[in-house]
């Protein structure tokens, strides 16, 4: 079925209201590998309800509308969709307990042409339900491999953030748990690709892979830990391109390059397999 760009841009993605507290904050932190060292006091602050800090990338699972590309009658070949790029902007520190509303909308389309796919740009605003204050803005680019050639606007994709051609200014090794995908799915993404070996094999993987946004959270944790001196409120924005999956239990290496007083570039890789998992990363701090 050929997609209708006007209908797609007008799509009513479900608005989601969510209530969360310290337990959901801790589950999220555990899902991105926080607390694997039981003696790391900096990490323990994210999993101890008596002094709880909240990971800024938890915004990615707030007000999450689910797999709307499959659930809404939009004509998308949802089986062939890939989460290509992602960014999160934190407008104010995330509280450890809140009621939030996530409002998602499609903001742009690019038709790459017949056989080349299409790009859908989606934005989700997360606001406090009581005060109305905007907490975070989440943006993602979805690569729809089977939906090109629908007659939409054809133009170049925005250029990715360049990684400096020099040694990084900082780096950190970030282990993940073999159970990380099984924990992270409790944050709301129940895609069996991340939990069922048979389905992972059908998709071409030897075993279940870690959620892309869990990998994004691992990188965010590394940025807070190595670049922000453990202060989650210092991270204002981060984004990058997904380039390869992580298998639960692997160690992710995060490299960072300073580009100004409040800006940096980053890249995440799995050295054991020689693959980059998040490329063209960029971040902004307070």
Tab-separated table of C-alpha atoms in Angstrom, residues 74-279:
chain	number	residue	atom	x	y	z
A	74	UNK	CA	-1.382	4.648	7.916
A	75	UNK	CA	-0.278	2.299	5.139
A	76	UNK	CA	3.268	1.965	6.481
A	77	UNK	CA	5.314	-1.175	5.923
A	78	UNK	CA	5.988	-1.235	9.662
A	79	UNK	CA	7.886	-4.534	9.533
A	80	UNK	CA	10.673	-2.772	7.620
A	81	UNK	CA	10.935	0.347	9.787
A	82	UNK	CA	14.212	1.158	11.564
A	83	UNK	CA	14.908	3.705	14.289
A	84	UNK	CA	17.652	5.707	12.587
A	85	UNK	CA	18.376	8.808	14.685
A	86	UNK	CA	17.333	10.025	18.099
A	87	UNK	CA	17.731	13.084	20.285
A	88	UNK	CA	16.456	14.150	23.696
A	89	UNK	CA	16.226	17.717	24.990
A	90	UNK	CA	15.800	18.133	28.763
A	91	UNK	CA	14.098	21.414	29.637
A	92	UNK	CA	14.118	20.924	33.420
A	93	UNK	CA	15.410	18.191	35.750
A	94	UNK	CA	13.220	15.094	35.772
A	95	UNK	CA	11.502	14.529	39.110
A	96	UNK	CA	11.576	11.145	40.859
A	97	UNK	CA	7.773	11.138	40.986
A	98	UNK	CA	5.353	12.791	38.580
A	99	UNK	CA	2.304	12.525	36.362
A	100	UNK	CA	3.238	13.338	32.787
A	101	UNK	CA	1.563	13.604	29.404
A	102	UNK	CA	3.324	12.655	26.168
A	103	UNK	CA	2.085	14.336	22.981
A	104	UNK	CA	3.550	12.928	19.764
A	105	UNK	CA	3.245	14.184	16.198
A	106	UNK	CA	4.858	13.669	12.817
A	107	UNK	CA	6.640	16.897	11.923
A	108	UNK	CA	8.225	16.099	8.541
A	109	UNK	CA	8.643	13.523	5.760
A	110	UNK	CA	11.319	12.884	3.177
A	111	UNK	CA	10.686	10.620	0.176
A	112	UNK	CA	14.042	9.068	-0.769
A	113	UNK	CA	12.526	7.519	-3.903
A	114	UNK	CA	11.276	4.185	-5.171
A	115	UNK	CA	13.285	1.363	-3.621
A	116	UNK	CA	15.207	3.768	-1.370
A	117	UNK	CA	12.712	4.234	1.428
A	118	UNK	CA	11.390	7.257	3.278
A	119	UNK	CA	12.190	9.187	6.440
A	120	UNK	CA	9.595	10.125	9.044
A	121	UNK	CA	10.514	12.731	11.656
A	122	UNK	CA	8.568	12.383	14.915
A	123	UNK	CA	8.523	14.706	17.926
A	124	UNK	CA	7.159	13.977	21.406
A	125	UNK	CA	6.707	16.651	24.055
A	126	UNK	CA	6.557	15.477	27.663
A	127	UNK	CA	4.846	17.831	30.094
A	128	UNK	CA	3.896	17.717	33.757
A	129	UNK	CA	0.142	17.087	33.879
A	130	UNK	CA	-0.423	19.340	36.893
A	131	UNK	CA	1.771	22.367	36.195
A	132	UNK	CA	1.807	22.111	32.399
A	133	UNK	CA	5.573	22.669	32.433
A	134	UNK	CA	7.486	21.110	29.558
A	135	UNK	CA	9.981	18.566	30.902
A	136	UNK	CA	11.522	17.167	27.735
A	137	UNK	CA	11.296	16.999	23.958
A	138	UNK	CA	12.148	13.702	22.258
A	139	UNK	CA	12.832	13.574	18.511
A	140	UNK	CA	13.356	10.500	16.373
A	141	UNK	CA	13.946	9.764	12.723
A	142	UNK	CA	12.353	6.567	11.438
A	143	UNK	CA	13.774	5.007	8.281
A	144	UNK	CA	10.896	3.306	6.464
A	145	UNK	CA	12.755	0.999	4.108
A	146	UNK	CA	9.670	-0.170	2.219
A	147	UNK	CA	7.823	3.132	1.765
A	148	UNK	CA	9.804	5.235	-0.724
A	149	UNK	CA	8.347	6.531	-3.974
A	150	UNK	CA	5.023	7.813	-2.623
A	151	UNK	CA	5.356	11.172	-4.358
A	152	UNK	CA	6.460	13.197	-1.364
A	153	UNK	CA	9.147	15.840	-1.216
A	154	UNK	CA	12.590	14.555	-2.122
A	155	UNK	CA	15.497	16.384	-0.530
A	156	UNK	CA	18.745	15.625	1.221
A	157	UNK	CA	18.665	14.324	4.762
A	158	UNK	CA	20.147	16.738	7.330
A	159	UNK	CA	23.902	16.196	7.635
A	160	UNK	CA	25.002	14.186	10.693
A	161	UNK	CA	27.104	15.750	13.416
A	162	UNK	CA	30.782	15.277	12.516
A	163	UNK	CA	33.153	13.478	14.883
A	164	UNK	CA	36.529	15.275	15.231
A	165	UNK	CA	39.466	13.577	13.512
A	166	UNK	CA	41.614	13.410	16.641
A	167	UNK	CA	41.959	11.389	19.800
A	168	UNK	CA	39.017	11.743	22.194
A	169	UNK	CA	39.283	14.028	25.197
A	170	UNK	CA	37.655	11.461	27.484
A	171	UNK	CA	36.442	7.864	27.394
A	172	UNK	CA	34.673	5.400	29.666
A	173	UNK	CA	33.908	1.668	29.543
A	174	UNK	CA	30.270	0.830	30.276
A	175	UNK	CA	29.392	-2.824	30.932
A	176	UNK	CA	25.884	-4.119	30.355
A	177	UNK	CA	24.222	-7.097	32.004
A	178	UNK	CA	23.165	-10.273	30.143
A	179	UNK	CA	19.717	-9.494	31.628
A	180	UNK	CA	19.680	-5.852	30.524
A	181	UNK	CA	17.137	-6.233	27.703
A	182	UNK	CA	14.844	-8.290	29.956
A	183	UNK	CA	14.944	-5.493	32.536
A	184	UNK	CA	14.675	-2.619	30.066
A	185	UNK	CA	11.546	-4.069	28.445
A	186	UNK	CA	9.740	-3.387	31.738
A	187	UNK	CA	9.964	0.298	30.768
A	188	UNK	CA	7.325	-0.348	28.110
A	189	UNK	CA	8.965	-1.721	24.949
A	190	UNK	CA	7.896	-5.358	24.745
A	191	UNK	CA	9.187	-6.118	21.245
A	192	UNK	CA	10.007	-9.864	21.380
A	193	UNK	CA	13.151	-9.207	19.324
A	194	UNK	CA	14.744	-8.276	22.656
A	195	UNK	CA	13.550	-11.279	24.649
A	196	UNK	CA	12.736	-14.305	22.479
A	197	UNK	CA	15.730	-16.144	20.937
A	198	UNK	CA	13.683	-17.687	18.111
A	199	UNK	CA	12.363	-14.317	16.973
A	200	UNK	CA	15.843	-12.792	17.186
A	201	UNK	CA	17.138	-15.583	14.934
A	202	UNK	CA	14.315	-14.956	12.453
A	203	UNK	CA	15.441	-11.333	12.318
A	204	UNK	CA	18.998	-12.412	11.531
A	205	UNK	CA	20.569	-12.137	14.994
A	206	UNK	CA	22.260	-14.939	16.889
A	207	UNK	CA	20.425	-13.919	20.059
A	208	UNK	CA	18.163	-11.147	21.375
A	209	UNK	CA	19.585	-7.641	21.032
A	210	UNK	CA	19.443	-4.707	23.395
A	211	UNK	CA	16.831	-2.035	22.661
A	212	UNK	CA	18.283	0.887	20.722
A	213	UNK	CA	17.005	3.333	23.312
A	214	UNK	CA	18.610	1.232	26.045
A	215	UNK	CA	21.927	1.677	24.234
A	216	UNK	CA	21.125	5.394	24.051
A	217	UNK	CA	20.559	5.311	27.815
A	218	UNK	CA	23.865	3.503	28.391
A	219	UNK	CA	25.604	6.316	26.499
A	220	UNK	CA	23.646	8.909	28.482
A	221	UNK	CA	24.714	7.290	31.740
A	222	UNK	CA	28.327	7.407	30.569
A	223	UNK	CA	28.000	11.089	29.665
A	224	UNK	CA	26.575	11.924	33.101
A	225	UNK	CA	29.225	9.844	34.849
A	226	UNK	CA	32.321	10.866	32.859
A	227	UNK	CA	31.442	14.279	31.406
A	228	UNK	CA	29.022	15.770	33.976
A	229	UNK	CA	30.740	14.586	37.184
A	230	UNK	CA	27.725	12.463	38.079
A	231	UNK	CA	25.251	15.364	37.961
A	232	UNK	CA	22.241	14.338	35.819
A	233	UNK	CA	20.855	17.900	35.827
A	234	UNK	CA	23.906	19.099	33.874
A	235	UNK	CA	22.910	17.243	30.686
A	236	UNK	CA	20.606	19.374	28.549
A	237	UNK	CA	20.581	17.523	25.208
A	238	UNK	CA	22.061	14.514	23.459
A	239	UNK	CA	21.490	12.877	20.101
A	240	UNK	CA	23.047	10.530	17.592
A	241	UNK	CA	22.613	7.894	14.887
A	242	UNK	CA	22.070	4.214	15.615
A	243	UNK	CA	24.517	2.203	13.531
A	244	UNK	CA	24.639	-1.310	15.017
A	245	UNK	CA	22.926	-3.231	17.838
A	246	UNK	CA	24.409	-4.171	21.199
A	247	UNK	CA	24.023	-7.678	22.611
A	248	UNK	CA	23.154	-7.770	26.330
A	249	UNK	CA	26.282	-8.441	28.365
A	250	UNK	CA	28.632	-6.570	26.047
A	251	UNK	CA	30.771	-3.642	27.171
A	252	UNK	CA	30.190	-0.325	25.430
A	253	UNK	CA	33.036	2.159	25.046
A	254	UNK	CA	31.997	5.812	25.036
A	255	UNK	CA	34.397	8.397	23.586
A	256	UNK	CA	33.893	12.157	23.917
A	257	UNK	CA	35.358	15.200	22.183
A	258	UNK	CA	35.036	18.718	23.609
A	259	UNK	CA	33.756	21.230	21.055
A	260	UNK	CA	33.137	24.235	23.288
A	261	UNK	CA	32.306	25.231	26.863
A	262	UNK	CA	28.941	23.430	26.796
A	263	UNK	CA	29.122	21.211	23.720
A	264	UNK	CA	30.767	17.931	22.829
A	265	UNK	CA	30.676	15.134	20.277
A	266	UNK	CA	30.524	11.461	21.201
A	267	UNK	CA	30.616	7.986	19.730
A	268	UNK	CA	29.747	4.630	21.311
A	269	UNK	CA	31.212	1.309	20.197
A	270	UNK	CA	31.623	-2.318	21.195
A	271	UNK	CA	35.402	-2.877	20.894
A	272	UNK	CA	35.091	-6.650	21.293
A	273	UNK	CA	33.308	-6.815	17.914
A	274	UNK	CA	34.894	-3.716	16.372
A	275	UNK	CA	31.522	-2.041	15.704
A	276	UNK	CA	30.195	1.468	16.284
A	277	UNK	CA	26.733	1.358	17.858
A	278	UNK	CA	25.950	5.102	18.094
A	279	UNK	CA	27.696	7.449	15.672
